[in-house]
Tab-separated table of C-alpha atoms in Angstrom:
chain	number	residue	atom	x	y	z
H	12	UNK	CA	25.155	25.200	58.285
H	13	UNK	CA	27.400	23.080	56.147
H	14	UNK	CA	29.938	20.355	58.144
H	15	UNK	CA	33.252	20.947	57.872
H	16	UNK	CA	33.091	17.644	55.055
H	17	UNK	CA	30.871	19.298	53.518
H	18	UNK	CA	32.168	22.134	53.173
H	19	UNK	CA	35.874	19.930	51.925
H	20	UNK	CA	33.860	17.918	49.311
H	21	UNK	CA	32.957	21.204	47.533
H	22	UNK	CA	35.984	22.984	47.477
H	23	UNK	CA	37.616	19.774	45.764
H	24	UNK	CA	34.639	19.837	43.595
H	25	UNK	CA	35.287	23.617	42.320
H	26	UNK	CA	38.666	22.394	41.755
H	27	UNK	CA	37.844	19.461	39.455
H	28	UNK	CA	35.513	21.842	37.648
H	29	UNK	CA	38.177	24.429	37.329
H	30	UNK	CA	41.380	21.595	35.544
H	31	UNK	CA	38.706	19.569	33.915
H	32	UNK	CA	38.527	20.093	30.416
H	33	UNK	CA	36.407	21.156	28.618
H	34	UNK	CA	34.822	19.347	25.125
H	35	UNK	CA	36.769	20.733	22.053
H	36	UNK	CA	35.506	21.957	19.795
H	37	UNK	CA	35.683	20.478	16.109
H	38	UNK	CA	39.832	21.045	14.714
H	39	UNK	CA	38.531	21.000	11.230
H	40	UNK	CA	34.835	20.922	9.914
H	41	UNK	CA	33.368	17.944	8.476
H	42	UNK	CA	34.259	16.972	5.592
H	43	UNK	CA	32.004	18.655	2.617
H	44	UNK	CA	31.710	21.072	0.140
H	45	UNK	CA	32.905	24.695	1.292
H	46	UNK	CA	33.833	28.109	-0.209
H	47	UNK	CA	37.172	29.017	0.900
H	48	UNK	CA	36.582	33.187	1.964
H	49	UNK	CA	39.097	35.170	3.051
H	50	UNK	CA	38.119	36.903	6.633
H	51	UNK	CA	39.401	40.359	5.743
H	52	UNK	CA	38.282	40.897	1.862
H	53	UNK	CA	34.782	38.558	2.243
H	54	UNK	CA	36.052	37.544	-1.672
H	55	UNK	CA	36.164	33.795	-2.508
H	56	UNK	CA	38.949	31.562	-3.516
H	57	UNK	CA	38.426	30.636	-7.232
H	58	UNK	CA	40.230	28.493	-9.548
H	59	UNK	CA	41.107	30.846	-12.732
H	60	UNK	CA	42.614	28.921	-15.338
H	61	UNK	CA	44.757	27.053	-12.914
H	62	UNK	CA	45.760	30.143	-10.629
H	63	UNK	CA	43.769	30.747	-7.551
H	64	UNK	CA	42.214	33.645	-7.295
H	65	UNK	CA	39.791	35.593	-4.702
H	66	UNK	CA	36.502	36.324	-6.687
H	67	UNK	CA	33.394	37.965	-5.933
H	68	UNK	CA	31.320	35.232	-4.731
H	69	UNK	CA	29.488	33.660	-7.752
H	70	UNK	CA	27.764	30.908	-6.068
H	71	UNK	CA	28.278	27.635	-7.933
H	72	UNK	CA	28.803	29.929	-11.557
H	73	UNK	CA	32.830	30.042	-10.975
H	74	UNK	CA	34.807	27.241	-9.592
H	75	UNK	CA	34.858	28.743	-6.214
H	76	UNK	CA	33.368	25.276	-4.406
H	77	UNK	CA	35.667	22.807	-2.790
H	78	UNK	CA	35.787	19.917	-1.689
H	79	UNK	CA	37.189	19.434	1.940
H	80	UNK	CA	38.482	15.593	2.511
H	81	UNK	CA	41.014	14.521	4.780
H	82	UNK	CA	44.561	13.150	3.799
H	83	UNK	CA	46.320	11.684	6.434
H	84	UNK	CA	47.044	14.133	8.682
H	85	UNK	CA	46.432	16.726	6.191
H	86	UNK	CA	43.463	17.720	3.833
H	87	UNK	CA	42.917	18.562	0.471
H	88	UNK	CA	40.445	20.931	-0.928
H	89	UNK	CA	39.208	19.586	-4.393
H	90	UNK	CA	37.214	21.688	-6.899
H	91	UNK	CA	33.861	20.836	-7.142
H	92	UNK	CA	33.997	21.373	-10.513
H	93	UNK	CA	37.331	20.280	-11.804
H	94	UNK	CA	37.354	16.234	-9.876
H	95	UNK	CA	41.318	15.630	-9.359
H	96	UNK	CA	42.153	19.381	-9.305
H	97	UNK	CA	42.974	21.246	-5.818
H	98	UNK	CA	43.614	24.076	-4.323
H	99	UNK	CA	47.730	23.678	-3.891
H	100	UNK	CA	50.575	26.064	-4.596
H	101	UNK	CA	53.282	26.598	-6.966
H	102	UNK	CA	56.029	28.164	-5.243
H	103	UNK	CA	54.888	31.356	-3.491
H	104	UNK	CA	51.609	31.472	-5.583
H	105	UNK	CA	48.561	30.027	-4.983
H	106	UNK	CA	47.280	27.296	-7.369
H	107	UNK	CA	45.261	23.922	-8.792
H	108	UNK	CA	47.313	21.259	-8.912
H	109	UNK	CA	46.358	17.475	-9.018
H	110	UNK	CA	45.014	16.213	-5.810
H	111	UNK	CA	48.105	13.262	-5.548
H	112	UNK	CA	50.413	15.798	-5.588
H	113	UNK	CA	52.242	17.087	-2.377
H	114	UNK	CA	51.845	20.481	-3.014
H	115	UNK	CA	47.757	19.903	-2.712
H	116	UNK	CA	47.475	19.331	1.013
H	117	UNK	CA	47.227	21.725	4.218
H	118	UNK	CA	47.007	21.352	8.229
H	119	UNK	CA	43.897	23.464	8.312
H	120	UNK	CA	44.248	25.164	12.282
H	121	UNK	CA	41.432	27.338	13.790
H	122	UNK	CA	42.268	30.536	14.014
H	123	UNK	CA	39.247	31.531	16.403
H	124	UNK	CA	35.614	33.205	15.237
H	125	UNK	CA	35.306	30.127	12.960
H	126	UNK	CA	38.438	31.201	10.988
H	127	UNK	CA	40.986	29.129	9.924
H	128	UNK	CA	44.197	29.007	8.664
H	129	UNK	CA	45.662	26.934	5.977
H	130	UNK	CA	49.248	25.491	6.745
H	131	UNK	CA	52.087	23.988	3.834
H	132	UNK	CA	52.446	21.150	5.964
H	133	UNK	CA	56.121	20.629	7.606
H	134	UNK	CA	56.466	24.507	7.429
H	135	UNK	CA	55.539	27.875	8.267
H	136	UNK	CA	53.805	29.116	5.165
H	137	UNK	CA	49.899	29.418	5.008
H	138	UNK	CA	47.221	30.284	2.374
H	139	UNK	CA	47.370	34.331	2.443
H	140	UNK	CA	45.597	37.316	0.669
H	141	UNK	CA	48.430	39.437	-1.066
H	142	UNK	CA	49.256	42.756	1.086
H	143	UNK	CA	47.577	45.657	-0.369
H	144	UNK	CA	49.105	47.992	-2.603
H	145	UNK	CA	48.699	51.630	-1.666
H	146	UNK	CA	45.640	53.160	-3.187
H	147	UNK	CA	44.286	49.822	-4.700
H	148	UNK	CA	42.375	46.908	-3.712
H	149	UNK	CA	43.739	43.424	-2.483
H	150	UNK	CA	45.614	41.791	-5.555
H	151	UNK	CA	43.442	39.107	-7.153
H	152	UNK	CA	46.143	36.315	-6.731
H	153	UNK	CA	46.195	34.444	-3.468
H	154	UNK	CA	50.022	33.346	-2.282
H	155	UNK	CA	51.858	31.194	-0.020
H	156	UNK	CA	53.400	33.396	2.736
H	157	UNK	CA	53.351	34.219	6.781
H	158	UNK	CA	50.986	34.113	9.029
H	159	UNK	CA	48.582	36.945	10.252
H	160	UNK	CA	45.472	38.450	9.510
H	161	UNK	CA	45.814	37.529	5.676
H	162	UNK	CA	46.194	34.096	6.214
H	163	UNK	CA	42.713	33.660	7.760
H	164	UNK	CA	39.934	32.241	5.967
H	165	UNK	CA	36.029	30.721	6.813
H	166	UNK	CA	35.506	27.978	5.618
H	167	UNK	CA	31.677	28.439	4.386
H	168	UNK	CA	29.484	25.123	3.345
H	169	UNK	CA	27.535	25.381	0.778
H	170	UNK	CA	25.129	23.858	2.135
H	171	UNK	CA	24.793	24.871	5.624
H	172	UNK	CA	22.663	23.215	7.911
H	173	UNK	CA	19.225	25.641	9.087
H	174	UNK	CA	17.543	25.800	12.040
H	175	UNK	CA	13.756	26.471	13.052
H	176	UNK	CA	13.271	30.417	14.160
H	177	UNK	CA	12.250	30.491	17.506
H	178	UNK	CA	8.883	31.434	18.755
H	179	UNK	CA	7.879	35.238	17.760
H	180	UNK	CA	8.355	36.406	21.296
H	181	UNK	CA	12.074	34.964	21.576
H	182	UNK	CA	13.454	36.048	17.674
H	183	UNK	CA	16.203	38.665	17.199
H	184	UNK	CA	16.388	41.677	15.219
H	185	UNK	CA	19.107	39.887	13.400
H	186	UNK	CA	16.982	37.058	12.640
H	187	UNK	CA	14.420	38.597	10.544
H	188	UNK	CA	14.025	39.443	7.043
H	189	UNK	CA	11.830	42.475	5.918
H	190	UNK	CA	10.583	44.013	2.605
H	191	UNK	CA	12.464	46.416	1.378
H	192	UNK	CA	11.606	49.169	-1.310
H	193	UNK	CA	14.509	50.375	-3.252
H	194	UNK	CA	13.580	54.250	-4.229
H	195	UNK	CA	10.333	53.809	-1.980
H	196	UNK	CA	9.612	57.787	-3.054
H	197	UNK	CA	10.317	57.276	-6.773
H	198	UNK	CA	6.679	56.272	-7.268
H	199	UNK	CA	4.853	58.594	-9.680
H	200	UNK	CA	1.823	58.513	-6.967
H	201	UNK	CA	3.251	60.398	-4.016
H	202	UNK	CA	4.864	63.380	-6.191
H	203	UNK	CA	7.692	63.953	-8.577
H	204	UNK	CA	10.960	62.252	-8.175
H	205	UNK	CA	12.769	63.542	-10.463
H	206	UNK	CA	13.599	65.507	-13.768
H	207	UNK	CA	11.091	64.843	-16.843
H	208	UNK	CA	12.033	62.073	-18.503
H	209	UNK	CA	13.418	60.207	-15.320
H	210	UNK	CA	10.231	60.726	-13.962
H	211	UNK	CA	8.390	58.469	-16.518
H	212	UNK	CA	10.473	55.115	-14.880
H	213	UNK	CA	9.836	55.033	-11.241
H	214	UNK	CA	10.662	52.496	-9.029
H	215	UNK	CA	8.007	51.509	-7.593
H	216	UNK	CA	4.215	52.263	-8.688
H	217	UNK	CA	2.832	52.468	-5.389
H	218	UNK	CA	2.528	55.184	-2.908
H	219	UNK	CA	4.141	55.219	0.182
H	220	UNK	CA	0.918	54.613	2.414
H	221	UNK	CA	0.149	52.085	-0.036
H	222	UNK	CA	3.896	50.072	0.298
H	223	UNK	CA	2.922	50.317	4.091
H	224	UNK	CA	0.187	48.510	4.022
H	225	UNK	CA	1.218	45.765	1.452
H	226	UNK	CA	3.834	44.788	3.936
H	227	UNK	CA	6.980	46.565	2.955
H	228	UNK	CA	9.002	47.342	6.247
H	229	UNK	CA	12.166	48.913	4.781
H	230	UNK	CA	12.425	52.268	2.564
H	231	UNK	CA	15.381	53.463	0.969
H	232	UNK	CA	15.019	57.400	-0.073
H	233	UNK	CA	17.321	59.728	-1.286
H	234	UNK	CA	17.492	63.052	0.185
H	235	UNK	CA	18.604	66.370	-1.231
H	236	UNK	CA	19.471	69.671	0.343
H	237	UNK	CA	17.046	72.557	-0.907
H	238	UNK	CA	16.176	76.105	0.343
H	239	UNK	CA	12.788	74.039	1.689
H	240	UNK	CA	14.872	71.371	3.264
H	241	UNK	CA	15.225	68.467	2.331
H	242	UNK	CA	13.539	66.998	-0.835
H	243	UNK	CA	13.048	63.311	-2.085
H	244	UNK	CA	14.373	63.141	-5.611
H	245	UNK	CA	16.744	60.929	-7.519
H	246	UNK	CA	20.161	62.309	-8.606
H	247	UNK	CA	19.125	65.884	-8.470
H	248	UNK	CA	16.464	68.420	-7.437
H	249	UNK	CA	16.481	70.368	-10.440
H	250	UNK	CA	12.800	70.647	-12.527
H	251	UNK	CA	11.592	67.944	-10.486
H	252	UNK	CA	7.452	68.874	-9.821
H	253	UNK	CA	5.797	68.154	-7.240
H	254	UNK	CA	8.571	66.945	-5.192
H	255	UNK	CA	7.941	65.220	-2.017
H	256	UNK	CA	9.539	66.361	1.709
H	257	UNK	CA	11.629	63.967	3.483
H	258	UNK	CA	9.886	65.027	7.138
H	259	UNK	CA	6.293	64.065	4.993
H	260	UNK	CA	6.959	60.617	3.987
H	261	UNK	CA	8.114	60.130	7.707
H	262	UNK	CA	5.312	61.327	9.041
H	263	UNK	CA	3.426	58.597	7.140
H	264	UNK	CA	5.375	56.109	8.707
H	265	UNK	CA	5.629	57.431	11.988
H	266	UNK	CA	1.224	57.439	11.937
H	267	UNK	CA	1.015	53.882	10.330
H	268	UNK	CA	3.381	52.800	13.516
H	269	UNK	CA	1.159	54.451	15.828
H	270	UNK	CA	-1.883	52.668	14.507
H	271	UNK	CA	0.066	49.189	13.974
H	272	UNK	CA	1.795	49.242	17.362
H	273	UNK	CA	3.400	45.588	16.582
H	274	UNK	CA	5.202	46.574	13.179
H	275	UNK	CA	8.789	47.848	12.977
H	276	UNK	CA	9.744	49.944	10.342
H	277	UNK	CA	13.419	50.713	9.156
H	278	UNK	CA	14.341	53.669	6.771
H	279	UNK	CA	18.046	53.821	4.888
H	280	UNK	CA	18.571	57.580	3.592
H	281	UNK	CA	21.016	58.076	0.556
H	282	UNK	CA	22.019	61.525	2.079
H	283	UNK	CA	23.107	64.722	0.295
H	284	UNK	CA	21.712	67.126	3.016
H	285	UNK	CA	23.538	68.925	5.768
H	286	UNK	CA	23.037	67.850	9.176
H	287	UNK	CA	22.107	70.626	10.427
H	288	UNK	CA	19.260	70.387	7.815
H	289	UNK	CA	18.616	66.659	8.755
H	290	UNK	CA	17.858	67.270	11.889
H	291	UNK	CA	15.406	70.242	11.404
H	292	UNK	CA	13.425	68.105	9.005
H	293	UNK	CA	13.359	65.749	11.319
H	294	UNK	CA	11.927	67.528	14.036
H	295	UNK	CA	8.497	68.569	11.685
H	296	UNK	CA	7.678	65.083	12.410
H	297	UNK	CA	5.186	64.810	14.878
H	298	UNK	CA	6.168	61.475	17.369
H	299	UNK	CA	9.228	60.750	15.865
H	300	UNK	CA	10.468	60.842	19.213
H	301	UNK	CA	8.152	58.762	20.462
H	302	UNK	CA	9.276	55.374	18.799
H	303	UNK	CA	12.655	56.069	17.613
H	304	UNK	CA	15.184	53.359	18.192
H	305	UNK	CA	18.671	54.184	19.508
H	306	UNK	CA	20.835	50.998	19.453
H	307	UNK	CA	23.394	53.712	19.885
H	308	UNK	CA	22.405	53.564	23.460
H	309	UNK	CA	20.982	50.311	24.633
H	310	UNK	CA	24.278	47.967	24.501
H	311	UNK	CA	24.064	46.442	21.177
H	312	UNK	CA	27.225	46.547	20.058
H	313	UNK	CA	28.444	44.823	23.156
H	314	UNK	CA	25.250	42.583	23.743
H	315	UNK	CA	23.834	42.093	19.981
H	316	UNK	CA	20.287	42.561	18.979
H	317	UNK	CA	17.435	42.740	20.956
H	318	UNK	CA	14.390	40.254	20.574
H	319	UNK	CA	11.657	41.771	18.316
H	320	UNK	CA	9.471	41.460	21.003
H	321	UNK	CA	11.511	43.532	23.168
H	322	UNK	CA	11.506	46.186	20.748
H	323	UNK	CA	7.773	46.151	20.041
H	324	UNK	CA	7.372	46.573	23.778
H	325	UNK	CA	9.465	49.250	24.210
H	326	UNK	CA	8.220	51.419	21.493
H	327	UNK	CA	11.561	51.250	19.664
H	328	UNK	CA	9.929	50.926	16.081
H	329	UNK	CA	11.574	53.390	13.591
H	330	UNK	CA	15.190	52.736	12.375
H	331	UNK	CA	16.600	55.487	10.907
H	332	UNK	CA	20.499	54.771	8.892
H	333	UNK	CA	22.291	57.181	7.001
H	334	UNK	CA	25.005	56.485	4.567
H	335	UNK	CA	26.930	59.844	4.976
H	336	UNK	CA	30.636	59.793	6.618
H	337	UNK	CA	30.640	60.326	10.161
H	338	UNK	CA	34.427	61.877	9.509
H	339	UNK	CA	32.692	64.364	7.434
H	340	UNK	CA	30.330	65.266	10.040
H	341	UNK	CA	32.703	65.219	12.571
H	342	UNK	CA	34.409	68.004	10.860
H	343	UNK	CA	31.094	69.929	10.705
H	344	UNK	CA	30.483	69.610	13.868
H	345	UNK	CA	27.509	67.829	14.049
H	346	UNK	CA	27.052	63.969	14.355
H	347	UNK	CA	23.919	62.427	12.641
H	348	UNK	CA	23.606	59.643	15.566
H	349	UNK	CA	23.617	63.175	17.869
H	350	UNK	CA	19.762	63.539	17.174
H	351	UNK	CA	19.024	59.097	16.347
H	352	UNK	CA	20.388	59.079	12.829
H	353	UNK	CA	22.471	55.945	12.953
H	354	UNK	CA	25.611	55.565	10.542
H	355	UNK	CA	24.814	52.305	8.080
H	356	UNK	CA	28.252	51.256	7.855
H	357	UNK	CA	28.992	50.684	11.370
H	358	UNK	CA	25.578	48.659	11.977
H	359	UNK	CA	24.908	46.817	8.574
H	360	UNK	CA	26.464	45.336	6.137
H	361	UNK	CA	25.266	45.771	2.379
H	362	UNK	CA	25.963	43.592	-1.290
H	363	UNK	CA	27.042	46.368	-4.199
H	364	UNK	CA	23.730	48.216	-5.541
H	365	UNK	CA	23.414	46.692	-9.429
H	366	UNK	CA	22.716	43.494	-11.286
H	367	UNK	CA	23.704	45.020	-13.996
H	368	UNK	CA	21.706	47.123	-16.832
H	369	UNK	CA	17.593	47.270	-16.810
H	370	UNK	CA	17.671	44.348	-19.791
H	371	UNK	CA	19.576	41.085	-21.090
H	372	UNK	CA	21.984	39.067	-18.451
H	373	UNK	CA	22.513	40.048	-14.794
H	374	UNK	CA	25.269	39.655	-12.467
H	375	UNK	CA	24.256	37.947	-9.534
H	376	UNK	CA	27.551	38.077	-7.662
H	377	UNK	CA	27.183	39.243	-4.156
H	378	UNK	CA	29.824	41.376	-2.793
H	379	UNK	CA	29.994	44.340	-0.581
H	380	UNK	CA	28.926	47.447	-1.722
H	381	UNK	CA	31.549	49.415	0.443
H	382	UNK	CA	34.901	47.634	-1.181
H	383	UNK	CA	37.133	49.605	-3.060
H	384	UNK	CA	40.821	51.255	-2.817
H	385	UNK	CA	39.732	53.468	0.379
H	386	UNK	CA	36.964	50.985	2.293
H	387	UNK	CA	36.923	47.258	2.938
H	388	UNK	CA	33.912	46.322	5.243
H	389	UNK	CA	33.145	42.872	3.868
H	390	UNK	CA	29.776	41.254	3.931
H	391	UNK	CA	31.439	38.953	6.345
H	392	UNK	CA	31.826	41.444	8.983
H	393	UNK	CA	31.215	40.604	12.478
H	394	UNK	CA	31.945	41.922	15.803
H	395	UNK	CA	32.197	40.501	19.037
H	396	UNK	CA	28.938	39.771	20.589
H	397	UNK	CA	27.494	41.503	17.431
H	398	UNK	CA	26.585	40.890	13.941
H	399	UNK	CA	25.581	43.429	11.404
H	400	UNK	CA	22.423	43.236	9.682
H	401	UNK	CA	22.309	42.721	6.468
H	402	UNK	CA	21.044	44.804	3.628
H	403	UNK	CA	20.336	42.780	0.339
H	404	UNK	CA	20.113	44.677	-3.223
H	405	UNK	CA	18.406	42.740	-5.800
H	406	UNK	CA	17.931	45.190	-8.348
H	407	UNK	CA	18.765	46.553	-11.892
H	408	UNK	CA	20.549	49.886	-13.156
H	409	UNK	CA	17.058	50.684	-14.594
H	410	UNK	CA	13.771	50.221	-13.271
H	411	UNK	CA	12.120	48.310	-15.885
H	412	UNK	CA	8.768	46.593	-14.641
H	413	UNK	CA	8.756	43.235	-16.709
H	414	UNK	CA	12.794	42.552	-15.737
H	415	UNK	CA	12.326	43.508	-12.299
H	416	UNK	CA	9.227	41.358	-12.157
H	417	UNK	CA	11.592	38.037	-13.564
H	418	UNK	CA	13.927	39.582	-10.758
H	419	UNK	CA	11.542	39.171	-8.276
H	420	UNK	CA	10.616	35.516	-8.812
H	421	UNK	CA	14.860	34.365	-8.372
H	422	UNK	CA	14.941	36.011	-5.572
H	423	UNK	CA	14.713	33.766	-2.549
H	424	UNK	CA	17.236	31.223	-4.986
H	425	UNK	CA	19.685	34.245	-4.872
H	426	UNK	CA	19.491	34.554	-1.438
H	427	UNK	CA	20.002	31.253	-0.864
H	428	UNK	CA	22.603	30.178	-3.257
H	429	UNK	CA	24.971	33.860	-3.807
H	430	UNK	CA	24.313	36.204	-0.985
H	431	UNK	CA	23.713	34.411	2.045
H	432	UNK	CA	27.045	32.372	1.798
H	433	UNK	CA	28.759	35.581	0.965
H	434	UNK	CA	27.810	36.946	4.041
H	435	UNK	CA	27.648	33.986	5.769
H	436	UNK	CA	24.378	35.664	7.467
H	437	UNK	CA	20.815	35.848	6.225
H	438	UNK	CA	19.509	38.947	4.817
H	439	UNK	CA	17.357	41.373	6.839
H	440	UNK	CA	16.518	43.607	4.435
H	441	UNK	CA	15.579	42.322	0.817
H	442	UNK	CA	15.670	45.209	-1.238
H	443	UNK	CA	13.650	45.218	-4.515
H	444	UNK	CA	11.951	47.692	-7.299
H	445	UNK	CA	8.576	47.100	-8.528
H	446	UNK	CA	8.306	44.886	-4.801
H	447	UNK	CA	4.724	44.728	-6.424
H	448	UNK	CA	5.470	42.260	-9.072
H	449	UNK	CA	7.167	38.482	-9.120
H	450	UNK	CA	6.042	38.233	-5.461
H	451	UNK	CA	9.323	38.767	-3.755
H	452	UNK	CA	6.739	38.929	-0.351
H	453	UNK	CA	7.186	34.814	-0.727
H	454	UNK	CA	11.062	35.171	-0.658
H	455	UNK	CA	10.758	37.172	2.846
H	456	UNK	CA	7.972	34.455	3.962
H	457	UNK	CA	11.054	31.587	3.065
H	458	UNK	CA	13.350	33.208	4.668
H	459	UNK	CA	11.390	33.889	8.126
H	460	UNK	CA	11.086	30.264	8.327
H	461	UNK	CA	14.768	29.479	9.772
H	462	UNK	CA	17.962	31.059	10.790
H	463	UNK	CA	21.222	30.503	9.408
H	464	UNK	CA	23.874	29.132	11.608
């Protein structure tokens, strides 16, 4: 039994531990090289022929790096790319102006979640995305103006510092990257895909057995509503032969998971069918049930992802996302998530489908794919105690073999230098046509050898 001293000493010490404070943490980052991203649009801050702009990121391809150094009390932010040039204001727009001047510095205050505002100093102005006009997306031109949800920005390095992953038993969900195969059905070996001529540029040359085996761990297949169900085939049904059953290529997965019981296996459905008809198809598939993951109902969104480990040991193996509306299904009456279907935009975020046509230049900007005039989920999206995963497109309009196979080989320096920054998360899925050629399997191999910060 504790003394009466004893028992004095430690109340007084839970008292010091209570008012003692607590290490800060760091006002400002370090000084460095940073894009300046705006927390609700995800877009960058780019200098555009002396007006600031938010861009879709571009990497280091459009004057969106800057250069974070103190002044006085104050910093500036100069462009990488333009030395004696920074991000500064003109009136109630945002602009470059030369570093000397006053109108170049800001009191840059955290604004929690490793946001930050950016203060006129000596006054209540900050750094702020223009309001949105009805029926449109965020104006291009960043302003001066009040404080609030607009006026908070990350400040992304460039460069961020990596760290190790962690042994195989302790890494998240979250932290790893798979193999993805864009159109995994549109293969010419499986069946049809999709009307005649269509038919004679698949996506991927490889069956679906066959992708399984080479190491591809996520599938993205489009499904169509049918008298038979529903069908695998791009754009349309219609004089497609041989067409393919969603509940067969499942199947296939579902059997390679119960003869690899350490693999995971994720599936994203472009989805035309009704739900009703979803969930029928589903149920042909024999042990679905069996290793179907619900993070619907084991506390993810409040607790984030579970180890892989964990998963593997619980049998929860086979994700299952859909991009259909929930609103629309809500009217129907029947939620997808009802029967393990899991709604992609509330539990990934994804970069916008195209790099452009199947030949010449691509367009390696990384944005989200779900930002326009009626949806804004940026790639920066985060919850708390939760962070989406993140679905990577690195593919063409048109499936042609030799550009996707040049693709294939930049992929891990897209990842690196675009994407990742603009989500300010590493990819978990890489998604890829023709995964077969330029060896994008290395890319996944580099990235499974850290975590982002």
């Amino acid at each position: 039994m504790r003394t009466p001293h004893a028992l004095l000493a430690t109340t007084v010490a839970l008292a010091a531990a209570v008012v003692a404070p607590q290490p800060a943490a760091a006002a400002v980052p370090a000084p460095g090289t940073y894009y300046v991203q705006s927390a609700t649009t995800g877009l960058n801050a780019a200098d555009s022929g002396g007006a600031v702009e938010q861009h879709r990121p571009r990497g280091n391809e459009d004057r969106q790096q800057w250069r974070l150094k103190p002044d006085g009390a104050a910093h500036l932010l100069e462009n990488a790319d333009a030395p004696g040039n920074c991000l500064g204001r003109s009136g109630d727009q945002a602009a470059t102006v030369t570093c000397a001047s006053a109108d170049a510095a800001w009191e840059i205050t955290p604004a929690g979640d490793d946001r930050y505002t950016l203060k006129v100093p000596g006054a209540t102005r900050h750094l702020t995305v223009a309001p949105k006009p009805s029926g449109a997306n965020y104006p291009a031109r960043l302003g001066v103006g009040g404080a609030g949800d607009l006026a908070t920005w990350y400040l992304t390095p460039v460069d961020p510092a990596t760290a190790p992953m962690p042994p195989e038993d302790r890494r998240t969900l979250d932290q790893v990257t798979f193999l993805t195969a864009h159109n995994a059905y549109a293969n010419g070996v499986d069946g049809g895909f999709a009307p005649p001529f269509v038919n004679l540029v698949p996506n991927q040359t490889r069956g679906i057995e066959r992708q399984l085996s080479d190491g591809v761990r996520g599938f993205m297949l489009d499904i169509h509503q049918t008298p038979d169900g529903a069908i695998l085939c791009h754009n349309s049904c219609t004089l497609v032969s041989r067409p393919v059953a969603l509940w067969v290529d499942l199947q296939r997965m579902v059997d390679f998971l119960e003869a690899h019981p350490d693999q995971v296996v994720t599936v994203f459905l472009e989805d035309y069918v009704d739900p009703g008809v979803l969930r029928a198809e589903l149920a042909r598939v024999d042990g679905l049930s069996d290793v179907l993951y619900r993070p619907d109902r084991t506390g993810v969104r409040m607790n984030g992802w579970p180890a892989m480990a964990d998963l593997i040991a619980a049998n929860d193996r086979l994700l299952i996302f859909t991009d259909h509306s929930r609103s629309a299904d809500q009217s129907a009456g029947l939620t997808r998530d009802s029967f393990g279907v899991m709604y992609q935009r509330e539990w990934t975020v994804e970069n916008y489908w195209s790099m452009g046509s199947g030949v010449g230049s691509s367009d390696w900007s990384c944005y989200s794919r779900w930002y326009d005039a009626g949806t804004n989920i940026p790639l920066t999206r985060t919850e708390p105690g939760f962070r989406p995963l993140f679905v990577m497109n690195h593919f063409r309009d048109v499936p042609i073999a030799g550009t996707a196979a040049t693709d294939n080989t930049k992929l891990a320096d897209r990842a690196r230098r675009f994407c990742q920054p603009a989500a300010r998360k590493k990819p978990t899925f890489l998604a890829v046509d023709h995964y077969d050629l330029g060896n994008p399997a290395s890319a996944v191999a580099t990235l499974n050898s850290y975590t982002y910060p």
